[in-house]
XYZ file of C-alpha atoms in Angstrom:
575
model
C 297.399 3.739 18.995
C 300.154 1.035 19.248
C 298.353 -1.087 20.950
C 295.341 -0.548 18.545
C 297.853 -1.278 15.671
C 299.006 -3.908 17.006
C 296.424 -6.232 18.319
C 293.580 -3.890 17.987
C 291.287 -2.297 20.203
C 287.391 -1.969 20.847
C 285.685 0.275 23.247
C 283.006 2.994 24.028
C 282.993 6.493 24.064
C 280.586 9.282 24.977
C 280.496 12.624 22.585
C 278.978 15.724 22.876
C 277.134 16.815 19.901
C 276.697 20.703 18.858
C 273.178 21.051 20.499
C 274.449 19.552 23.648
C 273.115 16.440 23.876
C 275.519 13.120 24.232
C 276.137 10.562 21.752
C 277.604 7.028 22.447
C 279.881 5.567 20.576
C 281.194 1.620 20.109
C 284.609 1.935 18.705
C 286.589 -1.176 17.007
C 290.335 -0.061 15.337
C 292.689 -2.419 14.019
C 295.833 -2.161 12.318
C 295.611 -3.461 8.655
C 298.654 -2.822 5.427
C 296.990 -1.689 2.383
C 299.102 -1.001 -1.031
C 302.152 -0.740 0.712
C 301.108 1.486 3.160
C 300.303 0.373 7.381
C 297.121 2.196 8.098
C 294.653 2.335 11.070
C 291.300 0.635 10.078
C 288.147 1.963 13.145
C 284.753 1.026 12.799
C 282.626 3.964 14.421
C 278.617 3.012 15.340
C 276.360 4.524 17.348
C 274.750 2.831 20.487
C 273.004 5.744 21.871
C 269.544 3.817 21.827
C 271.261 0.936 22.806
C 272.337 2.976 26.169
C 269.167 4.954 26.558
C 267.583 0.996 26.326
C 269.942 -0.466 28.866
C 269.565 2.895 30.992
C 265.976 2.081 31.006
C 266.473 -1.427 31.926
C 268.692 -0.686 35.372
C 266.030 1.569 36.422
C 263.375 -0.791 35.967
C 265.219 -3.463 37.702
C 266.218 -1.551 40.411
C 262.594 -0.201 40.900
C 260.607 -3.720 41.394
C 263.923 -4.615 43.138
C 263.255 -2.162 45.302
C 259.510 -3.535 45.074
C 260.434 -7.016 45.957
C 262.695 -6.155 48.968
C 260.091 -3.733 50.425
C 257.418 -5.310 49.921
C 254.987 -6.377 52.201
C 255.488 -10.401 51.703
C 258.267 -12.515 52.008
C 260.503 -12.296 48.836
C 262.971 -15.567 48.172
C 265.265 -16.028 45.176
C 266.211 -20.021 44.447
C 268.823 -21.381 42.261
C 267.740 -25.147 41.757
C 270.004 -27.533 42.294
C 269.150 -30.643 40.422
C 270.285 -34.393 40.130
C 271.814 -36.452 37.064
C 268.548 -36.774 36.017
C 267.992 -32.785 36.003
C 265.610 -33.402 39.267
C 265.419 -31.074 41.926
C 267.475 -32.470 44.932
C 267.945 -28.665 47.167
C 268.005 -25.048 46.753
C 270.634 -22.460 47.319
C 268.861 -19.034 48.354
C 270.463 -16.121 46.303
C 268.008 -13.199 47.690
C 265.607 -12.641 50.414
C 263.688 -9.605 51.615
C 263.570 -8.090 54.727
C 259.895 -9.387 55.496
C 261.004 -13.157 55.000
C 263.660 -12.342 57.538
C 260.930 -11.344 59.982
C 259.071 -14.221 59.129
C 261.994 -16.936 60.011
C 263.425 -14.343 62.469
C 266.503 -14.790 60.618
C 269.423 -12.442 59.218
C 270.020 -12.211 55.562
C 273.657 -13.280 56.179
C 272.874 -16.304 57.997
C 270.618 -17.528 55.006
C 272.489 -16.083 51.972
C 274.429 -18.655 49.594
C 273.069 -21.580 51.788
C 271.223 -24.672 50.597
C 267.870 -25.150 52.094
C 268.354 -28.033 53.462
C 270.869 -26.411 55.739
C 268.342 -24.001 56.681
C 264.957 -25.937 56.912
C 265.791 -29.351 57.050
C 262.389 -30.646 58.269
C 260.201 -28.953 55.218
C 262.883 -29.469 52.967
C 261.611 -32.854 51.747
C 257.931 -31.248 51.496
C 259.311 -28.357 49.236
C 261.590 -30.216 46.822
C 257.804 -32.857 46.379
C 256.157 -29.829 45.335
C 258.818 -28.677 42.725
C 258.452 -32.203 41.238
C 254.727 -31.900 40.844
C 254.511 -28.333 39.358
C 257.881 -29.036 37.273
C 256.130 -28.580 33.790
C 254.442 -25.671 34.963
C 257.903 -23.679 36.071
C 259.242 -25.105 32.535
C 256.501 -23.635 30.773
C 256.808 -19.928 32.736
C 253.683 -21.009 34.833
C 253.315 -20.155 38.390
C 251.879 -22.392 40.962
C 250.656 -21.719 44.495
C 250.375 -23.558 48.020
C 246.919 -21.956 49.396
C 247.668 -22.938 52.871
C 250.690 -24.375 55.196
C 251.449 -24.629 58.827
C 254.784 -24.413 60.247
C 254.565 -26.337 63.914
C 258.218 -24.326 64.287
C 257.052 -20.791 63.621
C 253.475 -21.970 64.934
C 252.123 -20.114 61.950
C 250.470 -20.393 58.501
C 251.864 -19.649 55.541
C 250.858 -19.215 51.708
C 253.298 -19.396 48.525
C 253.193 -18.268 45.123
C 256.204 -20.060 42.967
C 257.181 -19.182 39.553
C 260.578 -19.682 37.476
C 261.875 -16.165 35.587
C 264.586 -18.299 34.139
C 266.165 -21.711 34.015
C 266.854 -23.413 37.378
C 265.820 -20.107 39.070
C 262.554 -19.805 41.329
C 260.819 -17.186 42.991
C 258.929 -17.590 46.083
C 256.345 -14.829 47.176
C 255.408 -15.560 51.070
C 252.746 -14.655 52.663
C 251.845 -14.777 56.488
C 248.235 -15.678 56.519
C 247.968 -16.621 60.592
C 245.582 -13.772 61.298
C 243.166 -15.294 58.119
C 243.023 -18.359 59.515
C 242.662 -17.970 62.816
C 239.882 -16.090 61.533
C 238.586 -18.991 59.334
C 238.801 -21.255 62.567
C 236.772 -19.026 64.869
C 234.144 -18.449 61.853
C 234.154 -22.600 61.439
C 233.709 -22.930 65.260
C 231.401 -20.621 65.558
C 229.345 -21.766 62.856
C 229.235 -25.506 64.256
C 228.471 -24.239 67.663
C 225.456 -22.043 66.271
C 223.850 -25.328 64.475
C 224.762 -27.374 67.721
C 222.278 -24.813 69.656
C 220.134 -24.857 66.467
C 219.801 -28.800 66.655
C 219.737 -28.684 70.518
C 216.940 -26.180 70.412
C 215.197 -28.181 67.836
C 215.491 -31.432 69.955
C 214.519 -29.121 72.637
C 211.205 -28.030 70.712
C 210.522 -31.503 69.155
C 210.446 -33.239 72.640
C 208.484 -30.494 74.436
C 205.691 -30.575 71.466
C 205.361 -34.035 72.680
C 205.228 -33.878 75.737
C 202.855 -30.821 75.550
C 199.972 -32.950 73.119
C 200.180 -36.144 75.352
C 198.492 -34.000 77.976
C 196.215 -32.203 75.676
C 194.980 -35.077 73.990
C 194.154 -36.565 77.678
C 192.337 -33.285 78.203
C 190.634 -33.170 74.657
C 189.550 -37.278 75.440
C 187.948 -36.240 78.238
C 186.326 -33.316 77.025
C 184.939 -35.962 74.612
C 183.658 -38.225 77.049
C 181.887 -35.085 79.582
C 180.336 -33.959 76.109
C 178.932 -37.682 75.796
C 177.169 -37.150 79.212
C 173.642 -35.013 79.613
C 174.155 -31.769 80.522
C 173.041 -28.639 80.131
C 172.856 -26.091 77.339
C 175.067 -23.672 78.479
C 177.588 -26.659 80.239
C 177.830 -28.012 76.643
C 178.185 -24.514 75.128
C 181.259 -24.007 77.882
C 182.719 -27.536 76.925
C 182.994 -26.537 73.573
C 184.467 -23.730 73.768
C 187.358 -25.312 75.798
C 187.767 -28.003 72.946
C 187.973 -25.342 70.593
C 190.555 -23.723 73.116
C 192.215 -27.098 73.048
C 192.411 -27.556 69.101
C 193.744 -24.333 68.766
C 196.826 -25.254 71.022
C 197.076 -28.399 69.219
C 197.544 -26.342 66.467
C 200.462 -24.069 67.512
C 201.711 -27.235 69.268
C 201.523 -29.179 65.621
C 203.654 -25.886 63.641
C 205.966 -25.666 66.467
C 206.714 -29.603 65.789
C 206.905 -28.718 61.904
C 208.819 -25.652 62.393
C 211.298 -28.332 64.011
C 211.554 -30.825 61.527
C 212.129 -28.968 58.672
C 214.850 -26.959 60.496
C 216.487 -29.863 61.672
C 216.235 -31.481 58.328
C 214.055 -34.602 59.201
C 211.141 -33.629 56.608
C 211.197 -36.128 53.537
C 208.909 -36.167 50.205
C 206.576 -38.288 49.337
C 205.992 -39.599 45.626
C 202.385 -41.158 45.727
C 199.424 -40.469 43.567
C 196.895 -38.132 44.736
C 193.663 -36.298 43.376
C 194.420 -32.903 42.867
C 191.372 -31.378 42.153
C 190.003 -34.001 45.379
C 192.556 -32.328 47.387
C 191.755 -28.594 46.271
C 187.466 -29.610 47.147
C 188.490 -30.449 50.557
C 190.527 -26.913 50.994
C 187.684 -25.206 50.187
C 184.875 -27.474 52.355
C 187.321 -27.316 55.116
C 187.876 -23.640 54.949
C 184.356 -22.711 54.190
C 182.710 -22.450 57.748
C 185.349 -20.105 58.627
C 184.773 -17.855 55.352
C 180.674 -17.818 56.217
C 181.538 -17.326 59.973
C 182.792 -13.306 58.327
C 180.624 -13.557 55.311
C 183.546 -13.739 52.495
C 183.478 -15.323 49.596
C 185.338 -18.600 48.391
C 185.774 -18.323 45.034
C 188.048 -21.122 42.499
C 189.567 -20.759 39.681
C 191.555 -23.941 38.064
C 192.442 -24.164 34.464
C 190.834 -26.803 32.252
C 194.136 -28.632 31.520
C 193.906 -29.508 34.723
C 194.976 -33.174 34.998
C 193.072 -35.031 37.999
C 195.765 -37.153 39.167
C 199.204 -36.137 39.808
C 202.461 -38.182 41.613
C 203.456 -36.379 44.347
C 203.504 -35.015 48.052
C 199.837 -34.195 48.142
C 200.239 -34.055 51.915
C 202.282 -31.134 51.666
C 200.663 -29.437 48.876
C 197.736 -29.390 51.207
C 199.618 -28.211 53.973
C 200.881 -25.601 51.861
C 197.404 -24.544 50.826
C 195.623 -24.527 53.752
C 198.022 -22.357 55.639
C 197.995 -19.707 53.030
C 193.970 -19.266 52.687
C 193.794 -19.916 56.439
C 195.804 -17.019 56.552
C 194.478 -15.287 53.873
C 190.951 -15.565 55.766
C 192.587 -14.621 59.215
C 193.229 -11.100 57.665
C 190.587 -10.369 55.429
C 187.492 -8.641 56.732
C 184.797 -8.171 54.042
C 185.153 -9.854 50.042
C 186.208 -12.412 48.571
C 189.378 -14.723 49.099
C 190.198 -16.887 45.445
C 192.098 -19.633 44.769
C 193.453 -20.473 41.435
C 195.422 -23.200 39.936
C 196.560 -22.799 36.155
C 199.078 -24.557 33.629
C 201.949 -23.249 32.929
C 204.173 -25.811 31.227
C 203.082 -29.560 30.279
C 205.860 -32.548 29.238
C 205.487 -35.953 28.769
C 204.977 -36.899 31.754
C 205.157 -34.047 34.538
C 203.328 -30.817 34.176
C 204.544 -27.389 35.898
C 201.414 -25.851 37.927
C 200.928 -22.296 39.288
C 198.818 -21.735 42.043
C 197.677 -18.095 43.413
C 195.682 -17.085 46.675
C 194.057 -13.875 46.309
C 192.124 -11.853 49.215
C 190.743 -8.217 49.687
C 192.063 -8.157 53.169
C 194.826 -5.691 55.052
C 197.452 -6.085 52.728
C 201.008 -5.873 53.227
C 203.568 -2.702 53.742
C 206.230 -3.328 51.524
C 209.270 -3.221 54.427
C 207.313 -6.264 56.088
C 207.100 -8.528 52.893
C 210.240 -10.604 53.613
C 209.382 -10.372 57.364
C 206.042 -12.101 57.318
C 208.308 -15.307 56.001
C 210.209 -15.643 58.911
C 209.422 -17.698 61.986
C 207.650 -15.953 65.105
C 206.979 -13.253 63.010
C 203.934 -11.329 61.994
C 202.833 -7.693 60.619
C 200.778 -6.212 63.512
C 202.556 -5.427 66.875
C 202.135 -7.756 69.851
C 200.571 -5.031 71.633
C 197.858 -3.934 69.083
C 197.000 -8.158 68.186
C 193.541 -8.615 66.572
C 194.393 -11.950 64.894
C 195.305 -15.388 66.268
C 197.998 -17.658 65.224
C 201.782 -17.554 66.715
C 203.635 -16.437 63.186
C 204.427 -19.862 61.760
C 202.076 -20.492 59.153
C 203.803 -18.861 56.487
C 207.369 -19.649 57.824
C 206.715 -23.225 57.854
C 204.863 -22.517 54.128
C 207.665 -21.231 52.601
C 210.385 -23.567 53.729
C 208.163 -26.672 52.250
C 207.633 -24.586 48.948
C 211.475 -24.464 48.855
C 211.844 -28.058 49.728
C 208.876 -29.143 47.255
C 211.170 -27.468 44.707
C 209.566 -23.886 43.843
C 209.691 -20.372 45.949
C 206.579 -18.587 47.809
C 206.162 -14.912 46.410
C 203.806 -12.110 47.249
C 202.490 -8.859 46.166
C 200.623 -6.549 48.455
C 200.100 -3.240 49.242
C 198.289 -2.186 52.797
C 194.845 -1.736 51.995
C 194.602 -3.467 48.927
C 194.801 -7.128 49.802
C 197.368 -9.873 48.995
C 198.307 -12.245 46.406
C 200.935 -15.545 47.598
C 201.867 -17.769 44.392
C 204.282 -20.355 43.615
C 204.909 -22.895 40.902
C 206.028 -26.524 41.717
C 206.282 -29.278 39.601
C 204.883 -32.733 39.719
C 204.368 -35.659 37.338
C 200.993 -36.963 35.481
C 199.491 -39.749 37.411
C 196.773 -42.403 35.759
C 193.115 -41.493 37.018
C 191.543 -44.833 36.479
C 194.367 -47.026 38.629
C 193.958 -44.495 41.548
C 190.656 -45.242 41.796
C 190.757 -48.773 41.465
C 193.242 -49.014 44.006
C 191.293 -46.985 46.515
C 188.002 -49.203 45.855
C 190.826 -52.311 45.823
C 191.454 -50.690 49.888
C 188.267 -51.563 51.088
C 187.018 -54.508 48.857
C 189.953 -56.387 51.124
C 187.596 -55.959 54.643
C 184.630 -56.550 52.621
C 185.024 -59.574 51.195
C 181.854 -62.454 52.511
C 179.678 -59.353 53.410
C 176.382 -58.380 51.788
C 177.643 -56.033 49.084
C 179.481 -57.844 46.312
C 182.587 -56.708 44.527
C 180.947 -55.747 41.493
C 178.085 -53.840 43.059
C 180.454 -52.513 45.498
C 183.205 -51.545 42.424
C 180.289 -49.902 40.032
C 178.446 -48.126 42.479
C 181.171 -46.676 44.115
C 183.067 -45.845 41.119
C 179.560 -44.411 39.073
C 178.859 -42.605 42.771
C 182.699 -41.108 42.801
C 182.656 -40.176 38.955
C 178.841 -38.039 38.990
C 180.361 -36.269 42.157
C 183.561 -35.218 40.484
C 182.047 -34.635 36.717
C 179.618 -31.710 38.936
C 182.704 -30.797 40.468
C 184.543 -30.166 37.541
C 181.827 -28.611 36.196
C 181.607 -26.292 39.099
C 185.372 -25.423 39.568
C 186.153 -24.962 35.752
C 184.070 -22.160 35.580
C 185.283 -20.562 38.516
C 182.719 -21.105 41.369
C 181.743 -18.832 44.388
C 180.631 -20.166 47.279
C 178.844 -18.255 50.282
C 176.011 -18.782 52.944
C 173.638 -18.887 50.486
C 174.643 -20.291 47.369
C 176.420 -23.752 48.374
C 173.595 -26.079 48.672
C 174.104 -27.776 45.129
C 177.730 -28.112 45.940
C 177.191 -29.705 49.195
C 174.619 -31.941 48.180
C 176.609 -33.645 46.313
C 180.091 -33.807 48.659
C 177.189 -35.389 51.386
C 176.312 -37.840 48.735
C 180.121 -38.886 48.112
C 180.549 -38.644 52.120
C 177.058 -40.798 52.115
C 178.732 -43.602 50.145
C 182.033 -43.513 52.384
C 179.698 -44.139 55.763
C 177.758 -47.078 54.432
C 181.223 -48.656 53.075
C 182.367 -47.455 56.369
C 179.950 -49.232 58.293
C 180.179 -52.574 55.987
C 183.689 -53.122 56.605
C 182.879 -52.782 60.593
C 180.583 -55.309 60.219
C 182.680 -57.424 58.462
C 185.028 -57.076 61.362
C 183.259 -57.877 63.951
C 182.732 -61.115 62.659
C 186.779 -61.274 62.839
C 186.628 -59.569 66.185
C 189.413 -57.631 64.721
C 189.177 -54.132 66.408
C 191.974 -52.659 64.705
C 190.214 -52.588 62.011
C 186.765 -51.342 63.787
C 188.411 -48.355 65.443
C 190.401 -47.642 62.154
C 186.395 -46.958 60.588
C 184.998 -45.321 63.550
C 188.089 -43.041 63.440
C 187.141 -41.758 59.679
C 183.579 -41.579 60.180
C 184.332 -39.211 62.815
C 186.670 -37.683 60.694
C 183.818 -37.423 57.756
C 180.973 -36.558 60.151
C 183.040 -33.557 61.879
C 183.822 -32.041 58.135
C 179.754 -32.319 57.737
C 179.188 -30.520 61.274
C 177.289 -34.020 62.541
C 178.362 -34.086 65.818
C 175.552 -36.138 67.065
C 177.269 -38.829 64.603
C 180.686 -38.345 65.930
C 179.709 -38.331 69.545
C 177.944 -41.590 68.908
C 181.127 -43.550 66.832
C 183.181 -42.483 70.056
C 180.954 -43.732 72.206
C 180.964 -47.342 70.592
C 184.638 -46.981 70.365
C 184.961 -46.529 73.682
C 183.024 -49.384 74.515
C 185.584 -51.341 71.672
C 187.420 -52.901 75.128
C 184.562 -53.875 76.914
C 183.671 -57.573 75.570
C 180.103 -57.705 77.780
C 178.770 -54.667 74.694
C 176.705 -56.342 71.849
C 179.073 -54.563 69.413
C 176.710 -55.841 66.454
C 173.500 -53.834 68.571
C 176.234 -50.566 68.819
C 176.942 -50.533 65.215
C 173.168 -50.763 64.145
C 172.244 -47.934 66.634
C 174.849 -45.793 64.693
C 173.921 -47.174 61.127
C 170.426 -46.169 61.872
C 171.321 -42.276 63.174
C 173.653 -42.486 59.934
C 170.540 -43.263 57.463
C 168.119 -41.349 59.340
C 169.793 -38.062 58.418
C 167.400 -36.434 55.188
C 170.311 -34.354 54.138
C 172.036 -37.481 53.608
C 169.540 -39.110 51.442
């Protein structure tokens, strides 16, 4: 009370109210004279929130103390110790966890109170950098974080989270993240040692696909030449078979190659201008022996937007094409096996296309879809095989879809046939320049012979154009073609390949007079080429033989080339 009177007095109290509970107090007395009289003044409030607040406060600071100190990462508390300039120069560590102790292998009393520098000298420099470049985060109560960092001393790698709960304080969360990376590493080394063997074994495949056609080519030349020779029916029957036999190993030999290059990256795209509805005729001439060797159908659907010219990889398109209906044929036993192009977006100046195989054959379970896509695989067992082929085709089909820009799909069910479509994209080419520059082509080996450049411009061009106005006419309606009903069709691709020999043979006269037998064998090379899509094998036989007789300068080339003009122009069918 004196002392209260005196100087005054302020301090807390704890009651004990009727129902039990407590109530604290915050007293303040002082000693004050009023009329006459010294009395003691005391201010009585209650704080009782106040407490049950601050109560509240300890607990939760001692609970994600506790959480910080047991947790499973290191735990570090900073002060900052800054420069003039308020820079950070060095920390002084106020708290650390148990776990950082393991971490350094350190005891809390031999880091405690210490400056950093003391402690780490050699990543001191590397720490104080970073709290210079995230300094307006901390200021602003951002955190920042070091993803990654090797200590050579510890020999392991470390991650940090950094924020600032108050001025010149940080916190540093650290975690050990050795067994993470290590794991990283082995995944990274792993990974470069699988596309090592994938490039080896793609080198591997490349050079053996070489080195297994140089020998087959030999054999397939010299089946050539025996064939040339007399001999009997059932020798030439034999012989035939075997270059059948070898064409078919070409084959494998060719999608093993392919299989390689677009694995190993190496396959490009082409932008050139190409006749589509050129290229889709020749899919279905090429393929049509093989649909009338089972008696199926070839039907073609293509929408009358159509454009004829597009800028693209034809090439590929055709690739892409001709492996799908050659597969589509390969598994279908009776019906009918369609093709259909259609429209599906037009722009200025590209156009967005969908094409669609259809067939009645075996269909497709619905476990094996994805599986039919990969390489080496196909749907039957290897010990039930019916069907040729080494599972490429469609491997090799959909990785150039994918690099063509579009994706391979199909819907099947066993027994009910199979439909493979895609879309891909290509830009509107100009119809009349393509064919000028193709007639352009030729008119350069034909210039001083006996066709002129008009003649040789207008009838080609007239020839070209009633060929591809009864094609269109044809395919726009959707056209079926079997054994019996593709003798209109053909007529007219003989007349178009008709034209192509005579020009053909014009430019190899030309070039005789130029003894230039690049040229020459170039010609006798696609009137093969023409005369084996037209089953004339007496033709084909015949331009080999004159190119074989190319290095022999004793042959009247001139007599040669009239022998084969006249067997050319003697066929009816080609009149």
């Amino acid at each position: 009370m004196q002392q209260a009177d005196i100087s005054g007095i302020f301090f807390e109290a704890t009651h004990r109210r009727k129902d039990g509970s407590l109530l604290y107090v915050e007293v303040s007395s002082q000693g004050a004279d009023i009329g006459g009289r010294r009395i003691l003044l005391s201010v009585i409030r209650d704080i009782t929130d106040r407490k049950k607040a601050e109560k509240e406060l300890l607990k939760s600071h001692a609970k994600y103390h506790s959480l910080f100190m047991n947790m499973n990462s290191g735990y570090v508390y900073f002060k900052i110790l800054n420069d003039r300039s308020n820079n950070p120069v060095d920390l002084e560590f106020i708290e650390v966890n148990e776990k950082f102790e393991h971490f350094v292998n350190m005891k809390k009393e031999n880091i405690l109170y210490k400056y950093y520098s003391e402690v780490f000298p050699n990543s001191k420099d590397i720490v104080i950098l970073q709290l210079l470049q995230n300094k307006d985060k901390l200021n602003k109560g951002e955190s920042f974080q070091v993803e990654s960092y090797y200590s050579s001393i510890y020999q392991k790698w470390f991650s940090f989270i950094v924020y600032s709960p108050e001025t010149n304080k940080i916190v540093t969360i650290v975690s050990d993240i050795t067994k993470q990376k290590q794991s990283e590493i082995r995944l990274i080394e792993a990974k470069d040692a699988a596309e090592a063997a994938n490039r080896a074994k793609n080198d591997f495949l490349s050079n053996m696909s070489h080195e297994i056609r140089t020998p087959i080519n030999g054999i397939m030349g010299m089946l050539d030449l025996t064939l040339l020779t007399n001999l009997e029916k059932e020798q030439r029957d034999k012989l035939k078979i075997a270059k059948e036999c070898a064409n078919a190993l070409t084959n494998i030999v060719d999608e093993i190659l392919d299989l390689a290059k677009l694995e190993s990256g190496k396959i490009s795209l082409k932008e050139e201008a190409f006749d589509l509805l050129e290229l889709l005729e020749g899919i279905i001439i090429t393929h049509l022996p093989d649909a009338m060797k089972k008696d199926l159908k070839l039907h073609s659907e293509f929408d009358a937007e159509l454009p004829r010219v597009l800028i693209g990889d034809g090439k590929k398109l055709q690739q892409i094409l001709d492996n799908i209906v050659d597969n589509s044929i390969k598994f279908t036993d009776t019906g009918i096996i369609t093709l259909s192009v259609n429209v599906t977006e037009i722009q200025q100046d590209s156009i967005n296309l969908k094409f669609c195989i259809n067939d009645t054959g075996i269909g497709i379970a619905q476990e094996d879809k994805e599986r039919i896509f990969m390489s080496f695989s196909q749907v039957e067992g290897p010990y039930t095989k019916r069907y040729r082929g080494v599972g490429l085709g469609l491997a090799i089909t959909k990785k150039l879809v994918e690099i063509m820009g579009g994706e391979i799909k199909v819907d099947s069910f066993v027994g009910s046939g199979s439909e493979f479509y895609f879309s891909l994209t290509f830009r509107i080419g100009d119809f009349k320049r393509k064919q000028q520059g193709a007639i352009t082509m030729k008119e350069e080996y034909l210039s001083g012979s006996a066709i002129s450049e008009d003649m040789l411009s207008k009838d080609a061009y007239d020839t070209q154009m009633d060929i591809e106005n009864e094609i269109d006419n044809s395919f726009g309606k959707g056209n079926a073609f079997t054994k019996d009903d593709t003798c209109d069709f053909t007529y007219n691709e003989l007349n178009l390949h008709r034209t192509e020999l005579e020009l053909d043979l014009k430019v190899i006269e030309n070039a005789i007079d130029y003894h230039n037998t690049e040229i020459i064998e170039c010609m006798l090379d696609e009137i093969c080429e023409i005369c084996r899509g037209i089953k004339e094998q007496e033709i084909v036989e015949a331009a080999l033989q004159v190119k074989i007789k190319l290095q022999d300068n004793t042959v009247n080339l001139f007599e040669e080339i009239k022998q084969l003009k006249q067997l050319i122009l003697g066929r009816k069918f080609l009149i």
